[in-house]
PDB file of C-alpha atoms and ligand atoms in Angstrom:
ATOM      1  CA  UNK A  17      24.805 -19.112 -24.161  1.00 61.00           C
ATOM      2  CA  UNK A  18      21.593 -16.698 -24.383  1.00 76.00           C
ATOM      3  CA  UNK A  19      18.565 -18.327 -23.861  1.00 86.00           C
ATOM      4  CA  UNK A  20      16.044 -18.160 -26.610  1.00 95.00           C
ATOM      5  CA  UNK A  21      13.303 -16.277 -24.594  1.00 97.00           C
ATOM      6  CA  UNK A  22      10.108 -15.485 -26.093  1.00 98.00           C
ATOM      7  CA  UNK A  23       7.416 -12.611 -24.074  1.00 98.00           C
ATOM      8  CA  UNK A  24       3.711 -13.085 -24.864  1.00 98.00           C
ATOM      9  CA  UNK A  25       0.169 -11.864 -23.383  1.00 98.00           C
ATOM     10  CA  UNK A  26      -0.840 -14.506 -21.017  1.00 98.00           C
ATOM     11  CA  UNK A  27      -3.545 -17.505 -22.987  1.00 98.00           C
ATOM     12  CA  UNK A  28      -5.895 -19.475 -21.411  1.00 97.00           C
ATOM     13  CA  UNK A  29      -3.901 -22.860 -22.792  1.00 97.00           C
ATOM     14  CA  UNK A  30      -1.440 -21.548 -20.711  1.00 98.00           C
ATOM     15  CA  UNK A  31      -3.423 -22.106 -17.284  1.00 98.00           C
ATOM     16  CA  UNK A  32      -1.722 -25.542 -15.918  1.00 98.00           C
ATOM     17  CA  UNK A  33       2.103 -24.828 -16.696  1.00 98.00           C
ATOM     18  CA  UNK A  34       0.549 -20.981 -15.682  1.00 98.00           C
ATOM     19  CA  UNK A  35      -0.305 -22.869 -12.258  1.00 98.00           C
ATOM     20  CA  UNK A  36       2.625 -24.779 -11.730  1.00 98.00           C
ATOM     21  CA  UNK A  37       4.874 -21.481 -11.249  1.00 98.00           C
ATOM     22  CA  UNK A  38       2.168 -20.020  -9.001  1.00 98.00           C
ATOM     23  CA  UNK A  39       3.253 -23.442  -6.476  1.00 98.00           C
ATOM     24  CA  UNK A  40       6.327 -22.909  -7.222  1.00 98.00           C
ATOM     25  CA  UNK A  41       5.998 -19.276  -5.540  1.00 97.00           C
ATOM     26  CA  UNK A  42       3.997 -20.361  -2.801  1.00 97.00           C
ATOM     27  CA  UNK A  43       6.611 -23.534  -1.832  1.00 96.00           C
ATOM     28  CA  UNK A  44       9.219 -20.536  -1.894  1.00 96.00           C
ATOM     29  CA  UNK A  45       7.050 -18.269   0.233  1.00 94.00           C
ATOM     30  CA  UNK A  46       6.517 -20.889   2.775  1.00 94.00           C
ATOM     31  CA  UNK A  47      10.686 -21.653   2.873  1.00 94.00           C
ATOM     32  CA  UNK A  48      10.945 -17.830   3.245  1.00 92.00           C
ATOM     33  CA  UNK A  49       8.211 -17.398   6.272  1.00 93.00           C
ATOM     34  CA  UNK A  50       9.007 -20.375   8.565  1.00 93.00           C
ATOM     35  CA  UNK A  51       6.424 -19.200  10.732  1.00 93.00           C
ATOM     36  CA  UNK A  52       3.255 -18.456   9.270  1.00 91.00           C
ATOM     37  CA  UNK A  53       0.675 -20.762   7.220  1.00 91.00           C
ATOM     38  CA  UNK A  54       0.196 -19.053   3.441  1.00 91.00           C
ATOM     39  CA  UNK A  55      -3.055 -20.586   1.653  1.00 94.00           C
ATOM     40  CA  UNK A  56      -3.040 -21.049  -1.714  1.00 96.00           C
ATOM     41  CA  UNK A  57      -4.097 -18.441  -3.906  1.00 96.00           C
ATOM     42  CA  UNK A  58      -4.691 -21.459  -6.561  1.00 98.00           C
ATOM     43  CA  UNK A  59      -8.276 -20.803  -7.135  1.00 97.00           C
ATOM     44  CA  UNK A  60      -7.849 -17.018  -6.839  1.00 97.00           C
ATOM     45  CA  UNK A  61      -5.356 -17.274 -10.318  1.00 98.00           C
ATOM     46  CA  UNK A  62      -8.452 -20.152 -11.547  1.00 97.00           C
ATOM     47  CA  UNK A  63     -11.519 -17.705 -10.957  1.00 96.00           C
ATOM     48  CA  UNK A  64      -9.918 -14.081 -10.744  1.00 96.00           C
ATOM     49  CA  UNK A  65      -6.706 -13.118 -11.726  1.00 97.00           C
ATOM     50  CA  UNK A  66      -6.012 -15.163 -14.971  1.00 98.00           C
ATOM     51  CA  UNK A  67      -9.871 -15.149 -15.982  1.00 96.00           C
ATOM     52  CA  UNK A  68     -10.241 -13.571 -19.596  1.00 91.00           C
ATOM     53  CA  UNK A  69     -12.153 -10.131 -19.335  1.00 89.00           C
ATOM     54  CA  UNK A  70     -10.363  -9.312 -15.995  1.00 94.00           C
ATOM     55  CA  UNK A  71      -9.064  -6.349 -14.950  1.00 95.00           C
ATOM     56  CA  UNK A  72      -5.699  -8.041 -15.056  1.00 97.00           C
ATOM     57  CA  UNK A  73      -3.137  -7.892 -17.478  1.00 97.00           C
ATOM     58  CA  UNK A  74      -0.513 -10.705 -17.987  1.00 98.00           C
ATOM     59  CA  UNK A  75       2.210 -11.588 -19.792  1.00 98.00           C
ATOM     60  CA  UNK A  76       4.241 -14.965 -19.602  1.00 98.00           C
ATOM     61  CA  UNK A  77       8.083 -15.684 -20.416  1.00 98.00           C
ATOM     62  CA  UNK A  78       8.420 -18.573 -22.748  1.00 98.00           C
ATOM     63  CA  UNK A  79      11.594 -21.514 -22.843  1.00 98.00           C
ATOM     64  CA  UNK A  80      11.561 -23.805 -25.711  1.00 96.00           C
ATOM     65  CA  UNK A  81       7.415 -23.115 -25.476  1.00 95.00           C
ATOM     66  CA  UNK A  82       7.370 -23.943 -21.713  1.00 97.00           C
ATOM     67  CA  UNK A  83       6.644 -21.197 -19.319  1.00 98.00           C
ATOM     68  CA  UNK A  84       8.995 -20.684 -17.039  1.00 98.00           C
ATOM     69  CA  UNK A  85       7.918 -17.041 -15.764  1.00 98.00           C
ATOM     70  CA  UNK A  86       4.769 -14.329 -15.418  1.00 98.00           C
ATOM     71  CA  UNK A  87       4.236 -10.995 -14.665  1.00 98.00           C
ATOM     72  CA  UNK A  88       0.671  -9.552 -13.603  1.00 98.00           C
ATOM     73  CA  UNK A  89      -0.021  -5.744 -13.305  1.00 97.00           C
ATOM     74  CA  UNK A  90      -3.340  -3.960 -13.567  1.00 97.00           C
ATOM     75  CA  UNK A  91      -5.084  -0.283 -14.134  1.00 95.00           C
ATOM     76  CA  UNK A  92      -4.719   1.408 -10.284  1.00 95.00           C
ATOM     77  CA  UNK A  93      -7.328   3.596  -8.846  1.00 92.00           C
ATOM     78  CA  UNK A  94      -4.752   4.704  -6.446  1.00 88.00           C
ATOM     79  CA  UNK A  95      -6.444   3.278  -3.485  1.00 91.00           C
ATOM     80  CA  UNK A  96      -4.540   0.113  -2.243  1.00 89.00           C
ATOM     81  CA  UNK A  97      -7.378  -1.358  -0.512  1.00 93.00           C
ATOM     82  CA  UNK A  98      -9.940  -1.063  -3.773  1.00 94.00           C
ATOM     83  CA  UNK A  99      -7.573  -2.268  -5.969  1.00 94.00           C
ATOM     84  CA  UNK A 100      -6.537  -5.016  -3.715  1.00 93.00           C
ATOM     85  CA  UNK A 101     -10.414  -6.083  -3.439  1.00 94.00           C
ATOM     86  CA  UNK A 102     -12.563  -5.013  -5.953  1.00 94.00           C
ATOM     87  CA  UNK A 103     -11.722  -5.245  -9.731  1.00 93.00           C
ATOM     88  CA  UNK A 104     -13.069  -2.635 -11.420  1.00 87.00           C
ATOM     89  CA  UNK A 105     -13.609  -2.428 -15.187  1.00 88.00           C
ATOM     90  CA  UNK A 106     -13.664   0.185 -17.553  1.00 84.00           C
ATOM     91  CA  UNK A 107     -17.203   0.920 -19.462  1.00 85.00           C
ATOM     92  CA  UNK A 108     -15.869   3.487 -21.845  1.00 85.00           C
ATOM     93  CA  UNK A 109     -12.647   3.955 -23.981  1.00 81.00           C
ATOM     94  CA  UNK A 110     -12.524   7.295 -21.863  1.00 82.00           C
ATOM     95  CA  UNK A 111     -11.831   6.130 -18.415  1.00 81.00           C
ATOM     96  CA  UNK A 112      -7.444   5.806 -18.801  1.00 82.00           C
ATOM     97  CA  UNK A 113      -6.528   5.670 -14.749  1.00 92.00           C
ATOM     98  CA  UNK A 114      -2.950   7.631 -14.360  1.00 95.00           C
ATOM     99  CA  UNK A 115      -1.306   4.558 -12.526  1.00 96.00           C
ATOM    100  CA  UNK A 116      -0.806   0.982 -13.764  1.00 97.00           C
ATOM    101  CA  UNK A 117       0.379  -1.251 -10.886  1.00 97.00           C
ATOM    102  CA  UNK A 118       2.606  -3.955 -11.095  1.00 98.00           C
ATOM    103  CA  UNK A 119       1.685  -6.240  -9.201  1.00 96.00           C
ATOM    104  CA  UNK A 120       3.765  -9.793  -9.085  1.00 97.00           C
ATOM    105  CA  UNK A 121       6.627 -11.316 -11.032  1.00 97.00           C
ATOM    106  CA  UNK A 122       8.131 -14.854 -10.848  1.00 98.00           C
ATOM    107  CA  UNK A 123      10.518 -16.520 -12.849  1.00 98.00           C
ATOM    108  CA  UNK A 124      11.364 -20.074 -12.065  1.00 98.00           C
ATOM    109  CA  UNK A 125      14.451 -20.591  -9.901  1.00 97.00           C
ATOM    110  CA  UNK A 126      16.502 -22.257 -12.720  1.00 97.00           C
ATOM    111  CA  UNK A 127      15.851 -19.556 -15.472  1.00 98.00           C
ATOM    112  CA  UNK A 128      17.076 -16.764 -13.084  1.00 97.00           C
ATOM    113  CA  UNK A 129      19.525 -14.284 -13.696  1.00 96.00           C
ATOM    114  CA  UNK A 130      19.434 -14.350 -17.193  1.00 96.00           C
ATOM    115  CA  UNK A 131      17.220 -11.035 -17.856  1.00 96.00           C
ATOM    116  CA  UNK A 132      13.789 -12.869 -18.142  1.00 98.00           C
ATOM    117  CA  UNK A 133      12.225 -11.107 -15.588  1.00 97.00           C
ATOM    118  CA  UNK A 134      13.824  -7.906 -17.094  1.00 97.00           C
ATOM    119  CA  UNK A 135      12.429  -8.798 -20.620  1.00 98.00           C
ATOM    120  CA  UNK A 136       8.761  -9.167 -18.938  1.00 98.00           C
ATOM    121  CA  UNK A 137       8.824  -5.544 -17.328  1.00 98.00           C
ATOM    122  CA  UNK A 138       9.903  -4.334 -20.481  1.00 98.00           C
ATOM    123  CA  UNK A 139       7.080  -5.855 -22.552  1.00 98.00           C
ATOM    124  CA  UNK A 140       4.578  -4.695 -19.466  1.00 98.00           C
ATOM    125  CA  UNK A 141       6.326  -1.034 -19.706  1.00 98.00           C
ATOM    126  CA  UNK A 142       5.533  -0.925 -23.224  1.00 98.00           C
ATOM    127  CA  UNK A 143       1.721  -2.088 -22.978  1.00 97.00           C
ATOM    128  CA  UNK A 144       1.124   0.801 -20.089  1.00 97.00           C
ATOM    129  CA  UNK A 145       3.165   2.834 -22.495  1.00 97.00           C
ATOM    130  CA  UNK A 146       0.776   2.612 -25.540  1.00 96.00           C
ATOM    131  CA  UNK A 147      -1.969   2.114 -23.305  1.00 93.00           C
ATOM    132  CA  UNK A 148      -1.843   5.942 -22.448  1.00 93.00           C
ATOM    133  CA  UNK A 149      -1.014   5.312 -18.099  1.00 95.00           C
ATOM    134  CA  UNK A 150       1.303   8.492 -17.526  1.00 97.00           C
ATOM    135  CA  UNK A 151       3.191   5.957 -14.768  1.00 97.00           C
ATOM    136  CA  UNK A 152       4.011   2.133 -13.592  1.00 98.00           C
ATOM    137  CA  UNK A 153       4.311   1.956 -10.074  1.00 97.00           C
ATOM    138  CA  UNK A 154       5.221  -0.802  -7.874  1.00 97.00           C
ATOM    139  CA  UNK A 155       5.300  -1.585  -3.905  1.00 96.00           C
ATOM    140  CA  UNK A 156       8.296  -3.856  -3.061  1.00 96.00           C
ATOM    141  CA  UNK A 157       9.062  -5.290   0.367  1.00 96.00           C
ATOM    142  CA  UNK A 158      12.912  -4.099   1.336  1.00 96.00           C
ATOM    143  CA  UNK A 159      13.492  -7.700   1.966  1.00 94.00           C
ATOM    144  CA  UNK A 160      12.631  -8.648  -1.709  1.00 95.00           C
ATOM    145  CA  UNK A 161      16.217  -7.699  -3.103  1.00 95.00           C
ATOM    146  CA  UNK A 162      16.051  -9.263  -6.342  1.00 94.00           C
ATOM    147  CA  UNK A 163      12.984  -7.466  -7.725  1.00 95.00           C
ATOM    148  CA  UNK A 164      14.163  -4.113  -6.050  1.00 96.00           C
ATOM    149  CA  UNK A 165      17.003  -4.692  -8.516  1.00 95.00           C
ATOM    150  CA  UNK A 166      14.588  -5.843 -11.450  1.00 95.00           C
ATOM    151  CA  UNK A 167      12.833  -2.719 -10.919  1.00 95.00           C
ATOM    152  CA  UNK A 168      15.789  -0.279 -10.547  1.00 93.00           C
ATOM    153  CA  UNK A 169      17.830  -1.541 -13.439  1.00 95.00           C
ATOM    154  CA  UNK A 170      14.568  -0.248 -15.530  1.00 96.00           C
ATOM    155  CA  UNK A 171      15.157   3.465 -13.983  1.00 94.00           C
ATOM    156  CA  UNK A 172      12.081   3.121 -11.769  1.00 97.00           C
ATOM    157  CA  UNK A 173      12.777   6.143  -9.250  1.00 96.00           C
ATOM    158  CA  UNK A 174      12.369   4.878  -5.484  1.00 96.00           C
ATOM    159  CA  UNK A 175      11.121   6.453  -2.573  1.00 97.00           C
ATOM    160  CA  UNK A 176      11.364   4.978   0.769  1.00 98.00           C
ATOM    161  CA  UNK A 177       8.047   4.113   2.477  1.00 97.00           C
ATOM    162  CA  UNK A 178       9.761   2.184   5.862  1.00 98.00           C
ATOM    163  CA  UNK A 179       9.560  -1.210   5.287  1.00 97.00           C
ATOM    164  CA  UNK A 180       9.210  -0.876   1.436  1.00 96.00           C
ATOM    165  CA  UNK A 181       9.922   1.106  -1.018  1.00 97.00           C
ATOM    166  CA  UNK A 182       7.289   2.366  -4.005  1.00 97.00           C
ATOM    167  CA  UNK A 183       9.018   2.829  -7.652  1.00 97.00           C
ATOM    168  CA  UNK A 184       7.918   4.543 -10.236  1.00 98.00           C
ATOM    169  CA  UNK A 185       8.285   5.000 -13.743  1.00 98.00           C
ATOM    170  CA  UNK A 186       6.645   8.371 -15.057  1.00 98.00           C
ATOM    171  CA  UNK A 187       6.572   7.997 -19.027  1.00 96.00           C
TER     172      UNK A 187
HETATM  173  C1  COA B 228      12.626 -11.327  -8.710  1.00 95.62           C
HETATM  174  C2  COA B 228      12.738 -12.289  -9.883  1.00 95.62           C
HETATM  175  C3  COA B 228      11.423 -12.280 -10.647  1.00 95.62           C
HETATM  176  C4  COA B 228      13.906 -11.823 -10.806  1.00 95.62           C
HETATM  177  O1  COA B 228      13.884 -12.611 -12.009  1.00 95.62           O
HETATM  178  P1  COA B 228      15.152 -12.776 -12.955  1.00 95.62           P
HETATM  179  O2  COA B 228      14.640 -13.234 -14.284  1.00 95.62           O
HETATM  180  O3  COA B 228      16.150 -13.626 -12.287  1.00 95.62           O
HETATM  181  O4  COA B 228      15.719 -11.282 -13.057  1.00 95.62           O
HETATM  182  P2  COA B 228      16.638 -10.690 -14.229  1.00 95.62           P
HETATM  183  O5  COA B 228      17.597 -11.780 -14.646  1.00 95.62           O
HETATM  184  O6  COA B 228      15.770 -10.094 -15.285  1.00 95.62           O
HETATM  185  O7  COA B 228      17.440  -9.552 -13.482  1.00 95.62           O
HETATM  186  C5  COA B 228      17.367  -8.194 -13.855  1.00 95.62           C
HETATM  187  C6  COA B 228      18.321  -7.373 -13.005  1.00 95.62           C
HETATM  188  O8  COA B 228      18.183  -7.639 -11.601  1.00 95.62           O
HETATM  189  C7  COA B 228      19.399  -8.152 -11.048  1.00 95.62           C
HETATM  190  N1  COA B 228      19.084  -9.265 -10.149  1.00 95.62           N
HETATM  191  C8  COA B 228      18.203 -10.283 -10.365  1.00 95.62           C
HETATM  192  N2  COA B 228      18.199 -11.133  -9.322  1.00 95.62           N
HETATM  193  C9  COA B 228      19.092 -10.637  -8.432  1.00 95.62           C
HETATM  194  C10 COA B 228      19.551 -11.084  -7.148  1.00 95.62           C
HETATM  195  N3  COA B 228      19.098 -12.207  -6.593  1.00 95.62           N
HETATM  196  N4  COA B 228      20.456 -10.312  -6.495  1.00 95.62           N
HETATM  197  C11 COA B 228      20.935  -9.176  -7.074  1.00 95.62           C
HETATM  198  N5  COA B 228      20.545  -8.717  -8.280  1.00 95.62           N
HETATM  199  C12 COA B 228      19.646  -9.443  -8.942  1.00 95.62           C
HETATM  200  C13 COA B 228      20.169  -8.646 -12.259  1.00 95.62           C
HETATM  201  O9  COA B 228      21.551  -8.624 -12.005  1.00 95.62           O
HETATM  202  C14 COA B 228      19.777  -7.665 -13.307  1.00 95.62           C
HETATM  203  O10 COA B 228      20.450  -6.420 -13.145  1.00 95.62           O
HETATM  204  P3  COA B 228      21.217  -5.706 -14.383  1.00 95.62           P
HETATM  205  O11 COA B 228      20.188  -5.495 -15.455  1.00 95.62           O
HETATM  206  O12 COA B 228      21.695  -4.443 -13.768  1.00 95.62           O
HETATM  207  O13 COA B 228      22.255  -6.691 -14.791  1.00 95.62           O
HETATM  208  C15 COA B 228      13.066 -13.712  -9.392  1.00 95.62           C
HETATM  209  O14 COA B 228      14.224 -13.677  -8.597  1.00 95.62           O
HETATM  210  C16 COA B 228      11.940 -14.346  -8.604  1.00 95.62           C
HETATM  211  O15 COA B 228      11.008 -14.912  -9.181  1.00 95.62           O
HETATM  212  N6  COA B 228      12.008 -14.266  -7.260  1.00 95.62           N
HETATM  213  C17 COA B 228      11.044 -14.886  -6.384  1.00 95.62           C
HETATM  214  C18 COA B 228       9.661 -14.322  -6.504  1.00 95.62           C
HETATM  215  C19 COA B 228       9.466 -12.967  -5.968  1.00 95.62           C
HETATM  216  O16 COA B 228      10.030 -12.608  -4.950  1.00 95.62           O
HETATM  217  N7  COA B 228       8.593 -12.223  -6.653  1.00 95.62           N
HETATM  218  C20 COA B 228       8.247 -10.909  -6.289  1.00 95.62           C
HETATM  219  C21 COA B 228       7.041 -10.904  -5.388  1.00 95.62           C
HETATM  220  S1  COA B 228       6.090  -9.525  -5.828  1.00 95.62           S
END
């Protein structure tokens, strides 16, 4: 039976289901990489990426009004390292970067495979779309099959960077 699944902008009532996924991820992480230590990035979702005003953009995959999955992406200056540590914020309606980057996806392991993951890129796609980017780009690890396969069902266009891969979608 198709689930009823409803896409939305993230809302800040949506912070401790929001925050339950995120541990969710990070229990999966640590099953994945027996042999490293991964901190929480908890406080990082509290005080950076899901604060209002941010340079982040979020939408959330809705179940009967639970959340069950997110996807975060963001404006790109094209420099990995900036992005990665500095969020920068536009001061006039003029400054439209070329790139939005997408830049995690989750969907909770018992609501998988059923397109909800697909439904969120689409809804992202869309907001980039309208937002005037001229491309959605994102860097996938070759060992992170199922969002390769998110990603390429969309028609993102791959090129092979060694151990990952960078897809694009050029509107
Ligand atoms: C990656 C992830 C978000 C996919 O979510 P999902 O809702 O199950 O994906 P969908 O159901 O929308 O799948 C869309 C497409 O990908 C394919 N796909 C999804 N998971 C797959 C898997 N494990 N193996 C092969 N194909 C897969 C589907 O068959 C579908 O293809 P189609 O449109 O050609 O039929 C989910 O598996 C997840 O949260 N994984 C762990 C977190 C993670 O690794 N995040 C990325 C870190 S950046």
């Amino acid at each position: 039976m198709d689930l009823n699944v409803k896409i939305r902008e993230y809302r800040p009532k949506d912070l401790e289901q929001f925050l339950k996924l995120v541990m969710e991820l990070e229990a999966e992480l640590a099953e994945k990489f027996k042999d490293v230590k991964i901190k929480s990035g908890l406080d990082n979702y509290r005080n950076r990426y899901l604060m209002p005003e941010n340079k982040y953009k979020t939408f959330v995959a809705l179940v009967e009004g639970k959340v069950v999955g997110y996807l975060m992406g963001f404006p790109s200056l094209g420099a990995p390292e900036v992005d990665n540590m500095y969020d920068i914020l536009p001061v006039s309606s003029n400054w439209t970067p070329p790139e939005f980057f997408l830049q995690i996806t989750f969907v909770s392991k018992s609501f998988r495979n059923q397109g909800i993951s697909k439904k969120l890129h689409r809804e992202i796609i869309e907001y980039a779309r309208k937002q005037g980017y001229k491309e959605v780009y994102a860097c996938i690890a070759k060992w992170n099959i199922p969002e390769i396969k998110v990603i390429q069902s969309l028609k993102f266009k791959l090129k092979d960077l060694g151990y990952r891969y960078r897809l694009t979608l050029k509107f």
